[in-house]
Amino acid sequence: MGTTDRDPDLGSRPMVFHPKGLLVAILPGPDEPERAAAAHRAAGFANPKLRTITPRQILDDYARYTAQMSLPRCVVTAFTDGHETADPHPGHARDGRYALWVHVVDDDEADRAIRGLAGCATLHIRHYAHRKRGDVHLRRSTP
């Protein structure tokens, strides 16, 4: 996810997608990603470390990804967690949610990025660490 039409075809990419050093926050509505990005800039994250992905971009990327799936890729994806890496994002995008990507170098920076989201209406956070992947499920109280 988060690719562009300038990126190489799926066939020239690794068989298994394992992003590293990335925190993905799922946010509602078009205003919340900029609010979250501003909070991260205030916490010391530079603009090149932040990227907002719109619901349309997520859905377009996912359509391009699934259209380029060859039989070998389908088999490899079935036996790895590659499909789990991408699967939550299209569902959120269909619900009109945005993604904010924050590039993080280590767990301490990921923790700082998560704290930067404290005042935002964050729905879900996924951290693609260098050795593992983790999800942070947030509960929002209802008034």
mmCIF file of C-alpha atoms in Angstrom:
data_model
loop_
_atom_site.group_PDB
_atom_site.id
_atom_site.type_symbol
_atom_site.label_atom_id
_atom_site.label_comp_id
_atom_site.label_asym_id
_atom_site.label_seq_id
_atom_site.Cartn_x
_atom_site.Cartn_y
_atom_site.Cartn_z
ATOM 1 C CA MET A 1 0.000 0.000 0.000
ATOM 2 C CA GLY A 2 1.047 3.581 -0.480
ATOM 3 C CA THR A 3 2.628 2.948 -3.844
ATOM 4 C CA THR A 4 2.374 5.231 -6.819
ATOM 5 C CA ASP A 5 2.115 4.636 -10.543
ATOM 6 C CA ARG A 6 5.847 5.454 -10.715
ATOM 7 C CA ASP A 7 6.733 2.409 -8.581
ATOM 8 C CA PRO A 8 7.960 -0.779 -10.231
ATOM 9 C CA ASP A 9 5.471 -3.460 -11.229
ATOM 10 C CA LEU A 10 4.548 -5.999 -8.598
ATOM 11 C CA GLY A 11 6.473 -8.666 -10.541
ATOM 12 C CA SER A 12 9.775 -6.905 -9.835
ATOM 13 C CA ARG A 13 9.128 -6.594 -6.096
ATOM 14 C CA PRO A 14 9.878 -9.161 -3.381
ATOM 15 C CA MET A 15 7.389 -12.037 -3.144
ATOM 16 C CA VAL A 16 6.588 -11.225 0.489
ATOM 17 C CA PHE A 17 5.895 -7.651 1.590
ATOM 18 C CA HIS A 18 7.542 -6.971 4.940
ATOM 19 C CA PRO A 19 7.702 -3.242 5.629
ATOM 20 C CA LYS A 20 10.069 -2.207 8.411
ATOM 21 C CA GLY A 21 10.292 0.961 10.442
ATOM 22 C CA LEU A 22 6.770 2.111 9.740
ATOM 23 C CA LEU A 23 3.869 3.120 11.943
ATOM 24 C CA VAL A 24 0.452 3.319 10.244
ATOM 25 C CA ALA A 25 -2.329 5.202 12.016
ATOM 26 C CA ILE A 26 -5.895 4.898 10.742
ATOM 27 C CA LEU A 27 -7.812 8.151 11.139
ATOM 28 C CA PRO A 28 -11.409 9.181 10.423
ATOM 29 C CA GLY A 29 -12.310 11.955 8.019
ATOM 30 C CA PRO A 30 -10.220 14.290 5.894
ATOM 31 C CA ASP A 31 -9.223 16.749 8.664
ATOM 32 C CA GLU A 32 -7.763 14.311 11.193
ATOM 33 C CA PRO A 33 -4.637 13.294 9.215
ATOM 34 C CA GLU A 34 -3.418 16.902 9.002
ATOM 35 C CA ARG A 35 -4.131 17.367 12.700
ATOM 36 C CA ALA A 36 -2.152 14.192 13.480
ATOM 37 C CA ALA A 37 0.697 15.239 11.162
ATOM 38 C CA ALA A 38 0.859 18.650 12.873
ATOM 39 C CA ALA A 39 1.070 16.924 16.271
ATOM 40 C CA HIS A 40 3.924 14.789 14.960
ATOM 41 C CA ARG A 41 5.769 17.783 13.538
ATOM 42 C CA ALA A 42 5.423 19.450 16.951
ATOM 43 C CA ALA A 43 6.901 16.293 18.502
ATOM 44 C CA GLY A 44 9.938 16.561 16.224
ATOM 45 C CA PHE A 45 9.023 14.371 13.260
ATOM 46 C CA ALA A 46 10.089 16.007 9.985
ATOM 47 C CA ASN A 47 7.720 16.195 7.011
ATOM 48 C CA PRO A 48 9.644 13.546 4.999
ATOM 49 C CA LYS A 49 8.862 11.038 7.774
ATOM 50 C CA LEU A 50 5.103 11.651 7.437
ATOM 51 C CA ARG A 51 2.800 10.622 4.619
ATOM 52 C CA THR A 52 -0.983 10.867 4.420
ATOM 53 C CA ILE A 53 -2.713 8.233 2.296
ATOM 54 C CA THR A 54 -6.300 8.993 1.226
ATOM 55 C CA PRO A 55 -9.029 6.337 1.052
ATOM 56 C CA ARG A 56 -8.970 6.605 -2.772
ATOM 57 C CA GLN A 57 -5.200 6.008 -2.861
ATOM 58 C CA ILE A 58 -5.518 2.969 -0.593
ATOM 59 C CA LEU A 59 -8.270 1.459 -2.726
ATOM 60 C CA ASP A 60 -6.437 2.210 -5.995
ATOM 61 C CA ASP A 61 -3.233 0.646 -4.619
ATOM 62 C CA TYR A 62 -5.088 -2.431 -3.440
ATOM 63 C CA ALA A 63 -6.830 -2.840 -6.814
ATOM 64 C CA ARG A 64 -3.467 -2.566 -8.590
ATOM 65 C CA TYR A 65 -1.917 -5.053 -6.142
ATOM 66 C CA THR A 66 -4.660 -7.664 -6.553
ATOM 67 C CA ALA A 67 -4.779 -7.236 -10.348
ATOM 68 C CA GLN A 68 -1.069 -8.081 -10.581
ATOM 69 C CA MET A 69 -1.244 -11.233 -8.448
ATOM 70 C CA SER A 70 0.290 -14.166 -10.285
ATOM 71 C CA LEU A 71 -0.245 -17.797 -9.287
ATOM 72 C CA PRO A 72 3.174 -18.027 -7.551
ATOM 73 C CA ARG A 73 2.434 -14.836 -5.595
ATOM 74 C CA CYS A 74 -0.969 -16.177 -4.545
ATOM 75 C CA VAL A 75 0.654 -19.364 -3.246
ATOM 76 C CA VAL A 76 3.395 -17.505 -1.356
ATOM 77 C CA THR A 77 0.858 -15.047 0.106
ATOM 78 C CA ALA A 78 -1.330 -17.934 1.280
ATOM 79 C CA PHE A 79 1.553 -19.299 3.365
ATOM 80 C CA THR A 80 2.934 -16.035 4.710
ATOM 81 C CA ASP A 81 1.499 -13.049 6.467
ATOM 82 C CA GLY A 82 1.759 -10.924 3.305
ATOM 83 C CA HIS A 83 -2.022 -10.846 2.901
ATOM 84 C CA GLU A 84 -2.425 -9.799 6.548
ATOM 85 C CA THR A 85 -0.059 -6.888 5.953
ATOM 86 C CA ALA A 86 -2.387 -5.252 3.429
ATOM 87 C CA ASP A 87 -5.836 -6.567 4.334
ATOM 88 C CA PRO A 88 -6.943 -4.107 7.066
ATOM 89 C CA HIS A 89 -6.267 -1.034 4.961
ATOM 90 C CA PRO A 90 -8.872 -1.499 2.176
ATOM 91 C CA GLY A 91 -11.608 -2.107 4.745
ATOM 92 C CA HIS A 92 -10.776 1.131 6.509
ATOM 93 C CA ALA A 93 -10.586 2.957 3.170
ATOM 94 C CA ARG A 94 -14.027 1.688 2.134
ATOM 95 C CA ASP A 95 -15.279 3.268 5.367
ATOM 96 C CA GLY A 96 -13.742 6.616 4.303
ATOM 97 C CA ARG A 97 -10.785 6.457 6.687
ATOM 98 C CA TYR A 98 -7.333 7.849 6.011
ATOM 99 C CA ALA A 99 -3.899 6.484 6.874
ATOM 100 C CA LEU A 100 -0.973 8.451 8.260
ATOM 101 C CA TRP A 101 2.381 6.767 7.758
ATOM 102 C CA VAL A 102 5.181 7.696 10.139
ATOM 103 C CA HIS A 103 8.657 6.357 9.390
ATOM 104 C CA VAL A 104 10.308 5.286 12.645
ATOM 105 C CA VAL A 105 13.841 4.000 13.168
ATOM 106 C CA ASP A 106 13.265 1.969 16.331
ATOM 107 C CA ASP A 107 10.765 1.089 19.051
ATOM 108 C CA ASP A 108 11.547 4.236 21.057
ATOM 109 C CA GLU A 109 10.695 6.425 18.083
ATOM 110 C CA ALA A 110 7.548 4.344 17.468
ATOM 111 C CA ASP A 111 6.519 4.909 21.101
ATOM 112 C CA ARG A 112 7.072 8.651 20.640
ATOM 113 C CA ALA A 113 4.968 8.564 17.452
ATOM 114 C CA ILE A 114 2.158 6.728 19.262
ATOM 115 C CA ARG A 115 2.233 9.307 22.062
ATOM 116 C CA GLY A 116 1.983 11.987 19.357
ATOM 117 C CA LEU A 117 -1.400 10.528 18.401
ATOM 118 C CA ALA A 118 -2.801 10.848 21.934
ATOM 119 C CA GLY A 119 -4.958 13.878 21.150
ATOM 120 C CA CYS A 120 -6.130 12.595 17.775
ATOM 121 C CA ALA A 121 -9.159 10.498 16.882
ATOM 122 C CA THR A 122 -6.975 7.502 16.013
ATOM 123 C CA LEU A 123 -8.918 4.298 15.313
ATOM 124 C CA HIS A 124 -6.105 1.793 14.835
ATOM 125 C CA ILE A 125 -2.310 1.741 14.825
ATOM 126 C CA ARG A 126 -0.072 -0.863 13.214
ATOM 127 C CA HIS A 127 3.670 -0.819 13.879
ATOM 128 C CA TYR A 128 5.876 -2.599 11.376
ATOM 129 C CA ALA A 129 8.981 -2.981 13.524
ATOM 130 C CA HIS A 130 12.255 -4.387 12.256
ATOM 131 C CA ARG A 131 11.623 -7.869 13.670
ATOM 132 C CA LYS A 132 7.872 -8.060 14.244
ATOM 133 C CA ARG A 133 4.538 -6.438 13.527
ATOM 134 C CA GLY A 134 2.171 -5.216 16.217
ATOM 135 C CA ASP A 135 -1.309 -3.764 16.340
ATOM 136 C CA VAL A 136 -2.625 -1.241 18.826
ATOM 137 C CA HIS A 137 -6.399 -1.406 19.061
ATOM 138 C CA LEU A 138 -7.843 1.723 20.564
ATOM 139 C CA ARG A 139 -11.093 1.943 22.426
ATOM 140 C CA ARG A 140 -12.946 5.179 22.283
ATOM 141 C CA SER A 141 -15.457 5.927 24.972
ATOM 142 C CA THR A 142 -18.878 6.974 23.808
ATOM 143 C CA PRO A 143 -20.467 10.073 25.342
#
